[in-house]
Amino acid sequence: MGVSQSNAFQSTSIAFKAYADDVFSHDGRRAPQFSMFTALDSTDRYAVEHDVMEALPVVREWVGTRQEPDVVFATVRGVARTWEKTFSEDRKRALAGAADGQLLRRLMSWLGSPDMDLDKIATDYLVSNPTGYDGVAVFSASHPRGPGGGTQSNTSATALSGAQHRSVITSGSGFGDVYGEPFGIQYDTLMVGPALAPLARELTGSTRFAAINASGVEATSAVVAAAEIPSANRLQVFTGGEMNVVVNPRFIGSSLANKYLYLDTSKSARPIVAYRFQGGSRVVERTQDTDQSRWSADRYEWSAEHDLVLVPGAWQVAFFGGP
């Protein structure tokens, strides 16, 4: 029986390694959310320097001598770090589970997809609000180098509402560089958690019943009828409209349930940048009799690891708010 279990375990190990290789070599096994706010690249360098181009000279009528204004750019630096998750199983249970296929199913379910792990890693980094290339947090009320040398804000403590929805859209479209040139921000995605999803869908395109007055507009008094009217800005819900609503299941709990993230995904820039270091992901096994976990605790272990460099990117394409 021991030989049979051992052979079954080896077969399970080979099948799991093959499955892991297939998972890690194919991006997009499911539609990841992190790609909406994270630019993904690769690197072989332990330390990465990421350049952000903020402003270029503006065209002008040639009067007098040439002018040579500065190109405004900054560099942010990050180093490779490792994220891991470990699956542990008693040796005897692992051997028995290998014989009937249960172990392989548990391992495959635990491994999932690297996109699932990257969603958590990127979301955690986003909401940590790291210091950006301009010396303030990615989401800040005092981004320097705005038009005329002023500051600009891409954050608010105001709760999501119709008025705030319109305010954020207007604010984003007004972002510009130090030379006064607009960045051309047009938010096309609203990311919220489950608690704000109904409100977000309403604001971006659903219809609702409202009381109207004699002039045919929404009323708080002198009501004469009820009518079905479009939501703020006549936007559409989900895909295919002017703005998509994305429900991020990680926007939950007391600190994130009422947060909202507006994004302009039409731009190549993202507020967060992730570099996969030398392939990025792998599975490591500790299933030999000489491994420490087997020797000291009679357990087998499997670990999924991700090597990434995370740095802040372009704050202009995102607005993060909420109480």
JSON list of C-alpha atoms in Angstrom, two decimals, residues 197-207 231 234-246:
[
{"chain": "A", "resi": 197, "resn": "ALA", "atom": "CA", "xyz": [-22.71, 49.23, -6.02]},
{"chain": "A", "resi": 198, "resn": "PRO", "atom": "CA", "xyz": [-26.45, 50.05, -6.14]},
{"chain": "A", "resi": 199, "resn": "LEU", "atom": "CA", "xyz": [-25.78, 53.78, -5.79]},
{"chain": "A", "resi": 200, "resn": "ALA", "atom": "CA", "xyz": [-22.98, 53.67, -8.35]},
{"chain": "A", "resi": 201, "resn": "ARG", "atom": "CA", "xyz": [-25.22, 51.91, -10.86]},
{"chain": "A", "resi": 202, "resn": "GLU", "atom": "CA", "xyz": [-27.89, 54.53, -10.32]},
{"chain": "A", "resi": 203, "resn": "LEU", "atom": "CA", "xyz": [-25.49, 57.43, -10.73]},
{"chain": "A", "resi": 204, "resn": "THR", "atom": "CA", "xyz": [-24.03, 56.06, -13.92]},
{"chain": "A", "resi": 205, "resn": "GLY", "atom": "CA", "xyz": [-27.12, 55.25, -15.89]},
{"chain": "A", "resi": 206, "resn": "SER", "atom": "CA", "xyz": [-30.02, 53.53, -14.17]},
{"chain": "A", "resi": 207, "resn": "THR", "atom": "CA", "xyz": [-33.37, 55.28, -14.03]},
{"chain": "A", "resi": 231, "resn": "SER", "atom": "CA", "xyz": [-29.65, 59.55, -13.30]},
{"chain": "A", "resi": 234, "resn": "ARG", "atom": "CA", "xyz": [-27.35, 60.38, -18.27]},
{"chain": "A", "resi": 235, "resn": "LEU", "atom": "CA", "xyz": [-24.52, 57.87, -18.00]},
{"chain": "A", "resi": 236, "resn": "GLN", "atom": "CA", "xyz": [-24.85, 54.16, -18.69]},
{"chain": "A", "resi": 237, "resn": "VAL", "atom": "CA", "xyz": [-24.42, 51.24, -16.31]},
{"chain": "A", "resi": 238, "resn": "PHE", "atom": "CA", "xyz": [-21.75, 48.56, -16.56]},
{"chain": "A", "resi": 239, "resn": "THR", "atom": "CA", "xyz": [-20.17, 48.10, -20.00]},
{"chain": "A", "resi": 240, "resn": "GLY", "atom": "CA", "xyz": [-21.02, 49.73, -23.28]},
{"chain": "A", "resi": 241, "resn": "GLY", "atom": "CA", "xyz": [-21.85, 53.16, -21.92]},
{"chain": "A", "resi": 242, "resn": "GLU", "atom": "CA", "xyz": [-19.94, 56.30, -21.08]},
{"chain": "A", "resi": 243, "resn": "MET", "atom": "CA", "xyz": [-18.83, 54.95, -17.70]},
{"chain": "A", "resi": 244, "resn": "ASN", "atom": "CA", "xyz": [-18.45, 51.41, -16.40]},
{"chain": "A", "resi": 245, "resn": "VAL", "atom": "CA", "xyz": [-19.21, 50.36, -12.85]},
{"chain": "A", "resi": 246, "resn": "VAL", "atom": "CA", "xyz": [-16.79, 47.81, -11.44]}
]
